[in-house]
């Protein structure tokens, strides 16, 4: 039995598709097939949400990619090769299906994670957004949306955001003319 079949058993024709079963999470989980299924699902969703914020300004830079890989090595206990695979797949899936999958994958992460894991992800999102030295308004807004979708309070969002205040583009002075 493959990991995919274990995680997502075949449905009967008359059964509805579970709302948390997304193609994006499924593809990344397949790539992590040797892992415990719940851990693979968690890492797939974690990596995808990181890429969601990296792509909020419509581009994912090399610095953001390296930051996502580093975070997955540190927080996901992955090898560099595994982290690179998760990041590349997450970026690709976000590019193809971001408009429809963003909320669904974040909801899946919300379902399978603890409050501490959600707060850790929030900090990681700001870290990815700040990888180039500046958190754009688009990235800041997307992080706020993710925090809301994860059920985190505004105070928790602001507390995390305040650690990155020196990198928020909204608080930077415009260059002199």
GROMACS .gro file of C-alpha atoms in nm:
model
  177
    1UNK     CA    1   0.000   0.000   0.000
    2UNK     CA    2   0.142   0.341  -0.093
    3UNK     CA    3   0.154   0.632   0.147
    4UNK     CA    4  -0.098   0.812  -0.073
    5UNK     CA    5  -0.348   0.525  -0.038
    6UNK     CA    6  -0.288   0.515   0.337
    7UNK     CA    7  -0.336   0.891   0.381
    8UNK     CA    8  -0.617   0.925   0.133
    9UNK     CA    9  -0.807   0.597   0.104
   10UNK     CA   10  -1.027   0.560  -0.200
   11UNK     CA   11  -1.373   0.706  -0.155
   12UNK     CA   12  -1.695   0.554  -0.267
   13UNK     CA   13  -1.860   0.742  -0.554
   14UNK     CA   14  -2.133   0.877  -0.327
   15UNK     CA   15  -1.895   1.005  -0.055
   16UNK     CA   16  -1.805   1.375  -0.061
   17UNK     CA   17  -1.443   1.483  -0.101
   18UNK     CA   18  -1.308   1.581   0.244
   19UNK     CA   19  -1.243   1.955   0.255
   20UNK     CA   20  -0.890   1.904   0.389
   21UNK     CA   21  -0.787   1.668   0.109
   22UNK     CA   22  -0.605   1.893  -0.134
   23UNK     CA   23  -0.401   1.799  -0.438
   24UNK     CA   24  -0.114   2.018  -0.320
   25UNK     CA   25  -0.070   1.846   0.015
   26UNK     CA   26  -0.111   1.509  -0.154
   27UNK     CA   27   0.170   1.569  -0.404
   28UNK     CA   28   0.419   1.683  -0.143
   29UNK     CA   29   0.322   1.398   0.091
   30UNK     CA   30   0.391   1.153  -0.192
   31UNK     CA   31   0.742   1.296  -0.222
   32UNK     CA   32   0.794   1.236   0.151
   33UNK     CA   33   0.651   0.885   0.134
   34UNK     CA   34   0.916   0.730   0.360
   35UNK     CA   35   0.808   0.944   0.657
   36UNK     CA   36   0.535   0.889   0.909
   37UNK     CA   37   0.214   0.999   0.729
   38UNK     CA   38   0.111   1.267   0.980
   39UNK     CA   39   0.459   1.417   0.982
   40UNK     CA   40   0.471   1.424   0.603
   41UNK     CA   41   0.129   1.593   0.590
   42UNK     CA   42   0.242   1.851   0.848
   43UNK     CA   43   0.565   1.930   0.657
   44UNK     CA   44   0.381   1.949   0.326
   45UNK     CA   45   0.136   2.204   0.463
   46UNK     CA   46   0.410   2.393   0.651
   47UNK     CA   47   0.622   2.423   0.336
   48UNK     CA   48   0.328   2.529   0.124
   49UNK     CA   49   0.226   2.809   0.364
   50UNK     CA   50   0.586   2.934   0.364
   51UNK     CA   51   0.575   2.950  -0.016
   52UNK     CA   52   0.237   3.123  -0.002
   53UNK     CA   53   0.390   3.418   0.179
   54UNK     CA   54   0.709   3.416  -0.030
   55UNK     CA   55   0.496   3.447  -0.343
   56UNK     CA   56   0.263   3.716  -0.202
   57UNK     CA   57   0.450   3.985  -0.397
   58UNK     CA   58   0.430   3.766  -0.712
   59UNK     CA   59   0.793   3.655  -0.706
   60UNK     CA   60   0.995   3.409  -0.500
   61UNK     CA   61   1.357   3.514  -0.477
   62UNK     CA   62   1.664   3.300  -0.422
   63UNK     CA   63   1.696   3.449  -0.073
   64UNK     CA   64   1.339   3.349   0.013
   65UNK     CA   65   1.397   3.001  -0.125
   66UNK     CA   66   1.711   2.958   0.087
   67UNK     CA   67   1.524   3.088   0.393
   68UNK     CA   68   1.242   2.837   0.339
   69UNK     CA   69   1.492   2.553   0.301
   70UNK     CA   70   1.679   2.659   0.616
   71UNK     CA   71   1.354   2.679   0.812
   72UNK     CA   72   1.246   2.332   0.700
   73UNK     CA   73   1.585   2.190   0.801
   74UNK     CA   74   1.567   2.360   1.142
   75UNK     CA   75   1.197   2.324   1.222
   76UNK     CA   76   1.114   2.016   1.018
   77UNK     CA   77   1.427   1.817   1.098
   78UNK     CA   78   1.475   1.748   0.727
   79UNK     CA   79   1.795   1.701   0.534
   80UNK     CA   80   1.893   1.983   0.302
   81UNK     CA   81   1.792   1.768   0.005
   82UNK     CA   82   1.449   1.691   0.152
   83UNK     CA   83   1.395   2.056   0.240
   84UNK     CA   84   1.488   2.164  -0.113
   85UNK     CA   85   1.241   1.911  -0.255
   86UNK     CA   86   0.957   2.029  -0.030
   87UNK     CA   87   1.029   2.394  -0.110
   88UNK     CA   88   1.047   2.338  -0.487
   89UNK     CA   89   0.726   2.138  -0.489
   90UNK     CA   90   0.548   2.390  -0.266
   91UNK     CA   91   0.660   2.680  -0.486
   92UNK     CA   92   0.547   2.497  -0.798
   93UNK     CA   93   0.209   2.405  -0.651
   94UNK     CA   94   0.159   2.759  -0.524
   95UNK     CA   95   0.237   2.899  -0.868
   96UNK     CA   96  -0.012   2.664  -1.033
   97UNK     CA   97  -0.290   2.647  -0.774
   98UNK     CA   98  -0.228   2.926  -0.521
   99UNK     CA   99  -0.554   3.104  -0.583
  100UNK     CA  100  -0.758   2.797  -0.494
  101UNK     CA  101  -0.526   2.610  -0.258
  102UNK     CA  102  -0.400   2.884  -0.024
  103UNK     CA  103  -0.695   2.878   0.213
  104UNK     CA  104  -0.743   2.500   0.190
  105UNK     CA  105  -0.382   2.415   0.274
  106UNK     CA  106  -0.372   2.670   0.556
  107UNK     CA  107  -0.693   2.522   0.694
  108UNK     CA  108  -0.531   2.178   0.681
  109UNK     CA  109  -0.228   2.311   0.871
  110UNK     CA  110  -0.464   2.466   1.126
  111UNK     CA  111  -0.636   2.131   1.173
  112UNK     CA  112  -0.319   1.927   1.227
  113UNK     CA  113  -0.102   2.168   1.427
  114UNK     CA  114  -0.080   2.283   1.787
  115UNK     CA  115  -0.102   2.646   1.894
  116UNK     CA  116   0.276   2.648   1.950
  117UNK     CA  117   0.332   2.517   1.596
  118UNK     CA  118   0.103   2.786   1.456
  119UNK     CA  119   0.296   3.057   1.641
  120UNK     CA  120   0.626   2.909   1.522
  121UNK     CA  121   0.495   2.913   1.164
  122UNK     CA  122   0.392   3.277   1.205
  123UNK     CA  123   0.747   3.368   1.306
  124UNK     CA  124   0.885   3.164   1.015
  125UNK     CA  125   0.656   3.348   0.773
  126UNK     CA  126   0.803   3.681   0.878
  127UNK     CA  127   1.152   3.533   0.852
  128UNK     CA  128   1.088   3.426   0.492
  129UNK     CA  129   0.932   3.762   0.405
  130UNK     CA  130   1.232   3.942   0.556
  131UNK     CA  131   1.488   3.725   0.375
  132UNK     CA  132   1.571   4.006   0.131
  133UNK     CA  133   1.589   4.260   0.412
  134UNK     CA  134   1.241   4.406   0.371
  135UNK     CA  135   0.890   4.272   0.439
  136UNK     CA  136   0.671   4.414   0.163
  137UNK     CA  137   0.319   4.535   0.227
  138UNK     CA  138   0.187   4.242   0.021
  139UNK     CA  139   0.379   3.990   0.232
  140UNK     CA  140   0.271   4.159   0.555
  141UNK     CA  141  -0.093   4.145   0.443
  142UNK     CA  142  -0.065   3.778   0.342
  143UNK     CA  143   0.089   3.690   0.680
  144UNK     CA  144  -0.199   3.868   0.852
  145UNK     CA  145  -0.445   3.658   0.647
  146UNK     CA  146  -0.262   3.335   0.737
  147UNK     CA  147  -0.263   3.429   1.107
  148UNK     CA  148  -0.637   3.489   1.088
  149UNK     CA  149  -0.697   3.159   0.906
  150UNK     CA  150  -0.497   2.983   1.178
  151UNK     CA  151  -0.718   3.133   1.447
  152UNK     CA  152  -0.436   3.337   1.598
  153UNK     CA  153  -0.534   3.656   1.774
  154UNK     CA  154  -0.449   4.004   1.651
  155UNK     CA  155  -0.232   4.046   1.962
  156UNK     CA  156  -0.033   3.733   1.870
  157UNK     CA  157   0.010   3.862   1.516
  158UNK     CA  158   0.127   4.204   1.637
  159UNK     CA  159   0.366   4.052   1.895
  160UNK     CA  160   0.534   3.846   1.624
  161UNK     CA  161   0.527   4.128   1.370
  162UNK     CA  162   0.689   4.367   1.618
  163UNK     CA  163   1.004   4.151   1.618
  164UNK     CA  164   1.040   4.240   1.248
  165UNK     CA  165   0.938   4.608   1.270
  166UNK     CA  166   1.277   4.728   1.145
  167UNK     CA  167   1.215   4.534   0.823
  168UNK     CA  168   0.855   4.638   0.754
  169UNK     CA  169   0.839   4.843   0.435
  170UNK     CA  170   0.536   5.030   0.565
  171UNK     CA  171   0.748   5.177   0.847
  172UNK     CA  172   1.040   5.278   0.626
  173UNK     CA  173   1.085   5.635   0.516
  174UNK     CA  174   1.061   5.689   0.144
  175UNK     CA  175   1.393   5.780  -0.020
  176UNK     CA  176   1.470   6.148  -0.041
  177UNK     CA  177   1.395   6.302  -0.384
   0.00000   0.00000   0.00000
